[in-house]
Amino acid sequence: MTENSARPVPRARREKPRRVTILGSTGSVGRNTVELVSADRSSYAVEALVAHRNAELLAAQARSLAAKLAVVADDSQYGALKSALSGSGIEAAAGAGAIIEAASRPADWVMAAIVGAAGLAPTLAAVRRGAMVALANKEVLVCAGALVTAEAERCGAQLLPVDSEHNAIFQVFAFEQRAAIERIMLTASGGPFREWSAAQMAQATPEQAVAHPNWRMGAKISVDSATMMNKGLEVIEAQHLFGLASERVEIVVHRQSVVHGLVYYSDGSVLAQLGSPDMRTPIANTLGWPERIGAPSPRLDLAKLGRLDFEAPDVVRFPALRLVRAALASGGGAPTILNAANEVAVAAFLDRRIGFLDIAALVERTLEALPNRRIDRLEDVLDVDGEARATTRRLIGNGLPRAANTG
Ligand SMILES: NC(=O)c1ccc[n+]([C@@H]2O[C@H](COP(=O)([O-])OP(=O)(O)OC[C@H]3O[C@@H](n4cnc5c(N)ncnc54)[C@H](OP(=O)(O)O)[C@@H]3O)[C@@H](O)[C@H]2O)c1
């Protein structure tokens, strides 16, 4: 990838009240965002809230935040949402078009916290309005990073990273001194299987895979953390957010999840951001940006913590890391294929249709099965994404042989 200047354009002042929209408000990141907004109601006016099918929680959030619009993706939940909002004056809507309409409404700040490539079109709609887009949905940059960052630049949108590692780097990355930046480093907890052998991982259940040692997150990202695909996706995300060649984005395993990201400068200085593992900190950093606002995350007590450990990642036990580097080297639509195959495989694992090690095996097989092609437009992304999903589903349907369970 060519290095570019995907850089923040600091804005002089913060609007008050800030008009906000939360895409994926009922999820893990979404609920944390709602909590922060609820804690300071006078600073925010809520434009729209979006969920997939949890109409009950969505309606409760919309009522408590006096949102103008609430949208469910799943049409079958429209009746439930409408009746839960009756008498409130809050507009209810359903379906993919209504989600894009929600993202297109004039909010200053949009939280993109839908999970997976389903979040791409609405995130792009917010970007094209020139909004401040707090980006939790890393799959958006994985499957269409060049497109989204180019549109952000063209439309004057500000991408604010929510992922804790990228938010950390955003806080210590001197955009005006980027020539002096040698590399950046993302930390990885190593997930629940950090010390498991491949033979043990072959038997891993969904319950074990989602039991992350440090973070409480949605099911998909928790499984991604267990395979370490999450860290691979984050390398792609970082490359696009910071305009760096992927070989300058490194990973170190740090099991305490206290140091989140580091920037290496040419004079030997390394700047890092630390904090307890609590998503309310990076979310608050983007919600208040460019100012800092309060967040109730537990304060870091280094003396109590005593030690911080670091080690190199194991690409043999965690082949997802190797697959991501290979997809980055191929370029074009390869990261889009990788992302789509991974989404389908993770869903199949959570449904107990495949084993844990089959996830990476399916991603690899899908990448091998499909030709690479250029990605220029949203339609290209959607075509490649659809073709990859169909291929992975077919591979699962054909009865993928169990991935080798030794290593
Ligand atoms: N959780 C974290 O700590 C964390 C940290 C860093 C980055 N992220 C990233 O943030 C994103 C969200 O993660 P999460 O853990 O918050 O996920 P989650 O708990 O599974 O929540 C996903 C949210 O997206 C909604 N949704 C799912 N499919 C949708 C669709 N097709 N259309 C519209 N809405 C849809 C869900 O609605 P329903 O509730 O109705 O299903 C829910 O509100 C992911 O991309 C993840 O990688 C998460």
Tab-separated table of N, CA and C in Angstrom, residues 138-257:
chain	number	residue	atom	x	y	z
A	138	LYS	N	-14.385	-2.493	12.728
A	138	LYS	CA	-13.114	-2.623	11.983
A	138	LYS	C	-13.309	-3.294	10.635
A	139	GLU	N	-14.371	-4.150	10.524
A	139	GLU	CA	-14.593	-4.857	9.260
A	139	GLU	C	-14.809	-3.876	8.114
A	140	VAL	N	-15.307	-2.681	8.413
A	140	VAL	CA	-15.517	-1.655	7.383
A	140	VAL	C	-14.182	-1.310	6.710
A	141	LEU	N	-13.137	-1.127	7.519
A	141	LEU	CA	-11.837	-0.777	6.935
A	141	LEU	C	-11.144	-1.997	6.352
A	142	VAL	N	-11.421	-3.170	6.915
A	142	VAL	CA	-10.791	-4.376	6.373
A	142	VAL	C	-11.317	-4.651	4.969
A	143	CYS	N	-12.627	-4.522	4.779
A	143	CYS	CA	-13.152	-4.898	3.464
A	143	CYS	C	-13.175	-3.732	2.487
A	144	ALA	N	-13.046	-2.508	2.940
A	144	ALA	CA	-13.118	-1.385	1.995
A	144	ALA	C	-12.290	-0.196	2.482
A	145	GLY	N	-11.115	-0.470	3.039
A	145	GLY	CA	-10.321	0.588	3.675
A	145	GLY	C	-9.930	1.713	2.736
A	146	ALA	N	-9.444	1.370	1.531
A	146	ALA	CA	-8.981	2.414	0.608
A	146	ALA	C	-10.149	3.300	0.195
A	147	LEU	N	-11.289	2.662	-0.043
A	147	LEU	CA	-12.488	3.394	-0.463
A	147	LEU	C	-12.976	4.334	0.649
A	148	VAL	N	-13.054	3.809	1.859
A	148	VAL	CA	-13.593	4.603	2.977
A	148	VAL	C	-12.659	5.764	3.325
A	149	THR	N	-11.344	5.524	3.353
A	149	THR	CA	-10.433	6.632	3.707
A	149	THR	C	-10.390	7.676	2.588
A	150	ALA	N	-10.495	7.225	1.334
A	150	ALA	CA	-10.508	8.198	0.225
A	150	ALA	C	-11.775	9.047	0.299
A	151	GLU	N	-12.906	8.419	0.611
A	151	GLU	CA	-14.159	9.166	0.727
A	151	GLU	C	-14.114	10.115	1.921
A	152	ALA	N	-13.485	9.677	2.998
A	152	ALA	CA	-13.377	10.548	4.183
A	152	ALA	C	-12.586	11.800	3.829
A	153	GLU	N	-11.521	11.605	3.093
A	153	GLU	CA	-10.703	12.761	2.702
A	153	GLU	C	-11.481	13.672	1.750
A	154	ARG	N	-12.146	13.044	0.788
A	154	ARG	CA	-12.881	13.824	-0.222
A	154	ARG	C	-14.018	14.630	0.412
A	155	CYS	N	-14.675	14.036	1.410
A	155	CYS	CA	-15.875	14.664	1.973
A	155	CYS	C	-15.595	15.413	3.278
A	156	GLY	N	-14.342	15.425	3.719
A	156	GLY	CA	-14.005	16.147	4.951
A	156	GLY	C	-14.502	15.459	6.206
A	157	ALA	N	-14.696	14.139	6.137
A	157	ALA	CA	-15.120	13.403	7.344
A	157	ALA	C	-13.899	13.117	8.210
A	158	GLN	N	-14.113	13.051	9.514
A	158	GLN	CA	-13.031	12.720	10.426
A	158	GLN	C	-13.249	11.318	10.969
A	159	LEU	N	-12.320	10.392	10.691
A	159	LEU	CA	-12.433	9.041	11.249
A	159	LEU	C	-11.744	9.026	12.605
A	160	LEU	N	-12.475	8.645	13.629
A	160	LEU	CA	-11.933	8.596	14.990
A	160	LEU	C	-11.911	7.133	15.431
A	161	PRO	N	-10.729	6.547	15.614
A	161	PRO	CA	-10.666	5.122	15.940
A	161	PRO	C	-11.178	4.815	17.344
A	162	VAL	N	-12.045	3.806	17.432
A	162	VAL	CA	-12.607	3.396	18.725
A	162	VAL	C	-11.910	2.150	19.262
A	163	ASP	N	-11.465	1.290	18.376
A	163	ASP	CA	-10.724	0.110	18.813
A	163	ASP	C	-9.647	0.590	19.778
A	164	SER	N	-9.501	-0.066	20.926
A	164	SER	CA	-8.636	0.500	21.967
A	164	SER	C	-7.191	0.700	21.485
A	165	GLU	N	-6.701	-0.234	20.664
A	165	GLU	CA	-5.316	-0.132	20.197
A	165	GLU	C	-5.148	1.059	19.260
A	166	HIS	N	-6.096	1.224	18.361
A	166	HIS	CA	-6.006	2.306	17.370
A	166	HIS	C	-6.287	3.644	18.014
A	167	ASN	N	-7.187	3.638	18.985
A	167	ASN	CA	-7.442	4.876	19.701
A	167	ASN	C	-6.189	5.287	20.479
A	168	ALA	N	-5.503	4.291	21.048
A	168	ALA	CA	-4.252	4.576	21.775
A	168	ALA	C	-3.245	5.222	20.828
A	169	ILE	N	-3.074	4.621	19.671
A	169	ILE	CA	-2.092	5.144	18.716
A	169	ILE	C	-2.514	6.530	18.232
A	170	PHE	N	-3.802	6.711	17.999
A	170	PHE	CA	-4.330	8.017	17.582
A	170	PHE	C	-3.928	9.104	18.593
A	171	GLN	N	-3.917	8.724	19.887
A	171	GLN	CA	-3.600	9.705	20.922
A	171	GLN	C	-2.118	10.065	20.971
A	172	VAL	N	-1.244	9.182	20.463
A	172	VAL	CA	0.206	9.469	20.566
A	172	VAL	C	0.890	9.542	19.203
A	173	PHE	N	0.109	9.564	18.150
A	173	PHE	CA	0.646	9.610	16.782
A	173	PHE	C	0.731	11.079	16.375
A	174	ALA	N	1.953	11.587	16.210
A	174	ALA	CA	2.115	13.005	15.848
A	174	ALA	C	1.942	13.130	14.338
A	175	PHE	N	0.709	13.411	13.920
A	175	PHE	CA	0.407	13.447	12.476
A	175	PHE	C	1.263	14.488	11.748
A	176	GLU	N	1.597	15.577	12.450
A	176	GLU	CA	2.392	16.623	11.796
A	176	GLU	C	3.875	16.240	11.719
A	177	GLN	N	4.246	15.139	12.389
A	177	GLN	CA	5.655	14.683	12.337
A	177	GLN	C	5.731	13.270	11.775
A	178	ARG	N	4.856	12.930	10.857
A	178	ARG	CA	4.758	11.531	10.444
A	178	ARG	C	6.037	11.015	9.797
A	179	ALA	N	6.866	11.900	9.243
A	179	ALA	CA	8.118	11.442	8.632
A	179	ALA	C	9.037	10.859	9.706
A	180	ALA	N	8.848	11.254	10.956
A	180	ALA	CA	9.706	10.766	12.050
A	180	ALA	C	9.137	9.496	12.687
A	181	ILE	N	8.034	8.988	12.155
A	181	ILE	CA	7.441	7.772	12.738
A	181	ILE	C	7.962	6.546	11.995
A	182	GLU	N	8.625	5.669	12.730
A	182	GLU	CA	9.214	4.480	12.101
A	182	GLU	C	8.205	3.353	11.983
A	183	ARG	N	7.443	3.135	13.055
A	183	ARG	CA	6.479	2.035	13.031
A	183	ARG	C	5.512	2.207	14.194
A	184	ILE	N	4.454	1.438	14.134
A	184	ILE	CA	3.514	1.436	15.255
A	184	ILE	C	3.339	-0.001	15.728
A	185	MET	N	2.904	-0.151	16.957
A	185	MET	CA	2.737	-1.492	17.510
A	185	MET	C	1.386	-1.605	18.211
A	186	LEU	N	0.669	-2.662	17.846
A	186	LEU	CA	-0.621	-2.957	18.474
A	186	LEU	C	-0.387	-4.043	19.506
A	187	THR	N	-0.948	-3.907	20.681
A	187	THR	CA	-0.821	-4.996	21.638
A	187	THR	C	-2.010	-5.950	21.480
A	188	ALA	N	-1.754	-7.212	21.824
A	188	ALA	CA	-2.790	-8.258	21.735
A	188	ALA	C	-2.795	-9.008	23.054
A	189	SER	N	-3.968	-9.228	23.602
A	189	SER	CA	-4.014	-9.965	24.880
A	189	SER	C	-3.605	-11.425	24.672
A	190	GLY	N	-3.798	-11.911	23.441
A	190	GLY	CA	-3.546	-13.339	23.176
A	190	GLY	C	-4.818	-14.160	23.307
A	191	GLY	N	-5.879	-13.528	23.841
A	191	GLY	CA	-7.176	-14.208	23.917
A	191	GLY	C	-7.199	-15.354	24.910
A	192	PRO	N	-8.341	-16.060	24.977
A	192	PRO	CA	-8.495	-17.121	25.991
A	192	PRO	C	-7.606	-18.339	25.720
A	193	PHE	N	-7.098	-18.497	24.492
A	193	PHE	CA	-6.325	-19.707	24.154
A	193	PHE	C	-4.830	-19.401	24.000
A	194	ARG	N	-4.403	-18.314	24.623
A	194	ARG	CA	-3.005	-17.878	24.487
A	194	ARG	C	-2.025	-19.005	24.800
A	195	GLU	N	-2.367	-19.844	25.775
A	195	GLU	CA	-1.423	-20.898	26.171
A	195	GLU	C	-1.893	-22.287	25.766
A	196	TRP	N	-2.943	-22.365	24.942
A	196	TRP	CA	-3.466	-23.672	24.558
A	196	TRP	C	-2.660	-24.250	23.391
A	197	SER	N	-2.540	-25.585	23.359
A	197	SER	CA	-1.928	-26.240	22.203
A	197	SER	C	-2.966	-26.306	21.088
A	198	ALA	N	-2.501	-26.601	19.866
A	198	ALA	CA	-3.446	-26.737	18.750
A	198	ALA	C	-4.414	-27.887	19.031
A	199	ALA	N	-3.918	-28.956	19.656
A	199	ALA	CA	-4.795	-30.102	19.953
A	199	ALA	C	-5.917	-29.687	20.907
A	200	GLN	N	-5.600	-28.857	21.876
A	200	GLN	CA	-6.646	-28.365	22.796
A	200	GLN	C	-7.621	-27.447	22.055
A	201	MET	N	-7.062	-26.578	21.196
A	201	MET	CA	-7.929	-25.637	20.472
A	201	MET	C	-8.893	-26.369	19.536
A	202	ALA	N	-8.462	-27.518	19.023
A	202	ALA	CA	-9.326	-28.291	18.108
A	202	ALA	C	-10.626	-28.683	18.807
A	203	GLN	N	-10.588	-28.805	20.132
A	203	GLN	CA	-11.779	-29.215	20.892
A	203	GLN	C	-12.514	-28.026	21.508
A	204	ALA	N	-12.062	-26.801	21.235
A	204	ALA	CA	-12.621	-25.629	21.932
A	204	ALA	C	-14.101	-25.419	21.592
A	205	THR	N	-14.877	-25.068	22.595
A	205	THR	CA	-16.313	-24.812	22.396
A	205	THR	C	-16.540	-23.302	22.219
A	206	PRO	N	-17.704	-22.924	21.661
A	206	PRO	CA	-18.025	-21.495	21.569
A	206	PRO	C	-17.975	-20.806	22.946
A	207	GLU	N	-18.439	-21.497	23.977
A	207	GLU	CA	-18.445	-20.873	25.322
A	207	GLU	C	-17.013	-20.544	25.755
A	208	GLN	N	-16.081	-21.459	25.488
A	208	GLN	CA	-14.685	-21.203	25.870
A	208	GLN	C	-14.096	-20.079	25.010
A	209	ALA	N	-14.460	-20.048	23.741
A	209	ALA	CA	-13.878	-19.057	22.841
A	209	ALA	C	-14.362	-17.636	23.151
A	210	VAL	N	-15.604	-17.496	23.639
A	210	VAL	CA	-16.094	-16.130	23.897
A	210	VAL	C	-15.730	-15.630	25.300
A	211	ALA	N	-15.118	-16.513	26.108
A	211	ALA	CA	-14.775	-16.108	27.488
A	211	ALA	C	-13.429	-15.387	27.482
A	212	HIS	N	-13.427	-14.141	27.019
A	212	HIS	CA	-12.172	-13.388	26.921
A	212	HIS	C	-11.661	-13.041	28.319
A	213	PRO	N	-10.330	-13.179	28.529
A	213	PRO	CA	-9.806	-12.920	29.875
A	213	PRO	C	-9.911	-11.464	30.331
A	214	ASN	N	-9.837	-10.494	29.408
A	214	ASN	CA	-9.764	-9.088	29.830
A	214	ASN	C	-10.943	-8.224	29.416
A	215	TRP	N	-11.579	-8.539	28.290
A	215	TRP	CA	-12.593	-7.648	27.727
A	215	TRP	C	-13.951	-8.347	27.661
A	216	ARG	N	-15.045	-7.607	27.898
A	216	ARG	CA	-16.409	-8.122	27.677
A	216	ARG	C	-16.881	-7.557	26.350
A	217	MET	N	-17.044	-8.410	25.351
A	217	MET	CA	-17.346	-7.905	24.005
A	217	MET	C	-18.414	-8.790	23.368
A	218	GLY	N	-18.862	-8.392	22.162
A	218	GLY	CA	-19.810	-9.205	21.422
A	218	GLY	C	-19.182	-10.532	21.016
A	219	ALA	N	-20.051	-11.483	20.608
A	219	ALA	CA	-19.580	-12.854	20.334
A	219	ALA	C	-18.583	-12.915	19.185
A	220	LYS	N	-18.846	-12.176	18.099
A	220	LYS	CA	-17.983	-12.304	16.918
A	220	LYS	C	-16.562	-11.829	17.223
A	221	ILE	N	-16.422	-10.649	17.806
A	221	ILE	CA	-15.075	-10.139	18.087
A	221	ILE	C	-14.385	-11.006	19.152
A	222	SER	N	-15.165	-11.614	20.050
A	222	SER	CA	-14.546	-12.483	21.065
A	222	SER	C	-13.942	-13.714	20.402
A	223	VAL	N	-14.663	-14.303	19.443
A	223	VAL	CA	-14.102	-15.459	18.725
A	223	VAL	C	-12.885	-15.005	17.907
A	224	ASP	N	-12.990	-13.829	17.280
A	224	ASP	CA	-11.844	-13.301	16.531
A	224	ASP	C	-10.625	-13.119	17.441
A	225	SER	N	-10.857	-12.750	18.683
A	225	SER	CA	-9.730	-12.593	19.608
A	225	SER	C	-9.126	-13.954	19.919
A	226	ALA	N	-9.981	-14.966	20.025
A	226	ALA	CA	-9.484	-16.314	20.344
A	226	ALA	C	-8.647	-16.887	19.188
A	227	THR	N	-9.039	-16.605	17.934
A	227	THR	CA	-8.247	-17.098	16.785
A	227	THR	C	-7.068	-16.167	16.496
A	228	MET	N	-7.092	-14.984	17.100
A	228	MET	CA	-6.188	-13.856	16.822
A	228	MET	C	-6.442	-13.224	15.453
A	229	MET	N	-7.524	-13.638	14.792
A	229	MET	CA	-7.915	-12.939	13.559
A	229	MET	C	-8.186	-11.475	13.883
A	230	ASN	N	-8.709	-11.231	15.087
A	230	ASN	CA	-8.992	-9.851	15.474
A	230	ASN	C	-7.757	-8.977	15.325
A	231	LYS	N	-6.612	-9.503	15.778
A	231	LYS	CA	-5.391	-8.676	15.698
A	231	LYS	C	-4.975	-8.499	14.251
A	232	GLY	N	-5.189	-9.544	13.448
A	232	GLY	CA	-4.890	-9.424	12.021
A	232	GLY	C	-5.770	-8.365	11.370
A	233	LEU	N	-7.062	-8.392	11.687
A	233	LEU	CA	-7.973	-7.383	11.129
A	233	LEU	C	-7.520	-5.991	11.570
A	234	GLU	N	-6.997	-5.924	12.796
A	234	GLU	CA	-6.558	-4.627	13.313
A	234	GLU	C	-5.310	-4.108	12.592
A	235	VAL	N	-4.471	-5.019	12.110
A	235	VAL	CA	-3.300	-4.579	11.326
A	235	VAL	C	-3.798	-3.877	10.065
A	236	ILE	N	-4.800	-4.475	9.415
A	236	ILE	CA	-5.348	-3.872	8.189
A	236	ILE	C	-6.007	-2.532	8.528
A	237	GLU	N	-6.746	-2.537	9.629
A	237	GLU	CA	-7.425	-1.309	10.066
A	237	GLU	C	-6.399	-0.188	10.317
A	238	ALA	N	-5.304	-0.536	10.993
A	238	ALA	CA	-4.276	0.466	11.339
A	238	ALA	C	-3.600	1.009	10.090
A	239	GLN	N	-3.347	0.117	9.158
A	239	GLN	CA	-2.709	0.534	7.921
A	239	GLN	C	-3.524	1.643	7.251
A	240	HIS	N	-4.827	1.471	7.236
A	240	HIS	CA	-5.677	2.473	6.590
A	240	HIS	C	-5.837	3.730	7.449
A	241	LEU	N	-5.992	3.560	8.753
A	241	LEU	CA	-6.214	4.732	9.605
A	241	LEU	C	-5.007	5.649	9.655
A	242	PHE	N	-3.813	5.033	9.661
A	242	PHE	CA	-2.614	5.845	9.850
A	242	PHE	C	-1.794	6.005	8.575
A	243	GLY	N	-2.283	5.431	7.461
A	243	GLY	CA	-1.602	5.604	6.186
A	243	GLY	C	-0.194	5.033	6.186
A	244	LEU	N	-0.030	3.849	6.776
A	244	LEU	CA	1.296	3.227	6.875
A	244	LEU	C	1.327	1.929	6.080
A	245	ALA	N	2.488	1.609	5.497
A	245	ALA	CA	2.652	0.302	4.858
A	245	ALA	C	2.496	-0.766	5.945
A	246	SER	N	1.916	-1.904	5.575
A	246	SER	CA	1.557	-2.885	6.610
A	246	SER	C	2.773	-3.446	7.345
A	247	GLU	N	3.955	-3.459	6.686
A	247	GLU	CA	5.131	-3.985	7.407
A	247	GLU	C	5.565	-3.048	8.538
A	248	ARG	N	5.014	-1.837	8.565
A	248	ARG	CA	5.338	-0.930	9.673
A	248	ARG	C	4.270	-0.984	10.776
A	249	VAL	N	3.385	-1.973	10.668
A	249	VAL	CA	2.379	-2.186	11.721
A	249	VAL	C	2.680	-3.535	12.365
A	250	GLU	N	3.110	-3.515	13.623
A	250	GLU	CA	3.528	-4.746	14.284
A	250	GLU	C	2.595	-5.108	15.434
A	251	ILE	N	2.761	-6.350	15.879
A	251	ILE	CA	1.916	-6.866	16.972
A	251	ILE	C	2.826	-7.394	18.083
A	252	VAL	N	2.457	-7.129	19.319
A	252	VAL	CA	3.141	-7.780	20.443
A	252	VAL	C	2.053	-8.312	21.390
A	253	VAL	N	2.281	-9.501	21.917
A	253	VAL	CA	1.310	-10.067	22.864
A	253	VAL	C	1.605	-9.499	24.255
A	254	HIS	N	0.560	-8.977	24.868
A	254	HIS	CA	0.680	-8.316	26.177
A	254	HIS	C	-0.567	-8.712	26.955
A	255	ARG	N	-0.417	-9.720	27.822
A	255	ARG	CA	-1.623	-10.368	28.337
A	255	ARG	C	-2.462	-9.504	29.260
A	256	GLN	N	-1.865	-8.457	29.851
A	256	GLN	CA	-2.657	-7.653	30.795
A	256	GLN	C	-3.558	-6.626	30.108
A	257	SER	N	-3.382	-6.366	28.801
A	257	SER	CA	-4.181	-5.349	28.077
A	257	SER	C	-4.208	-4.002	28.809
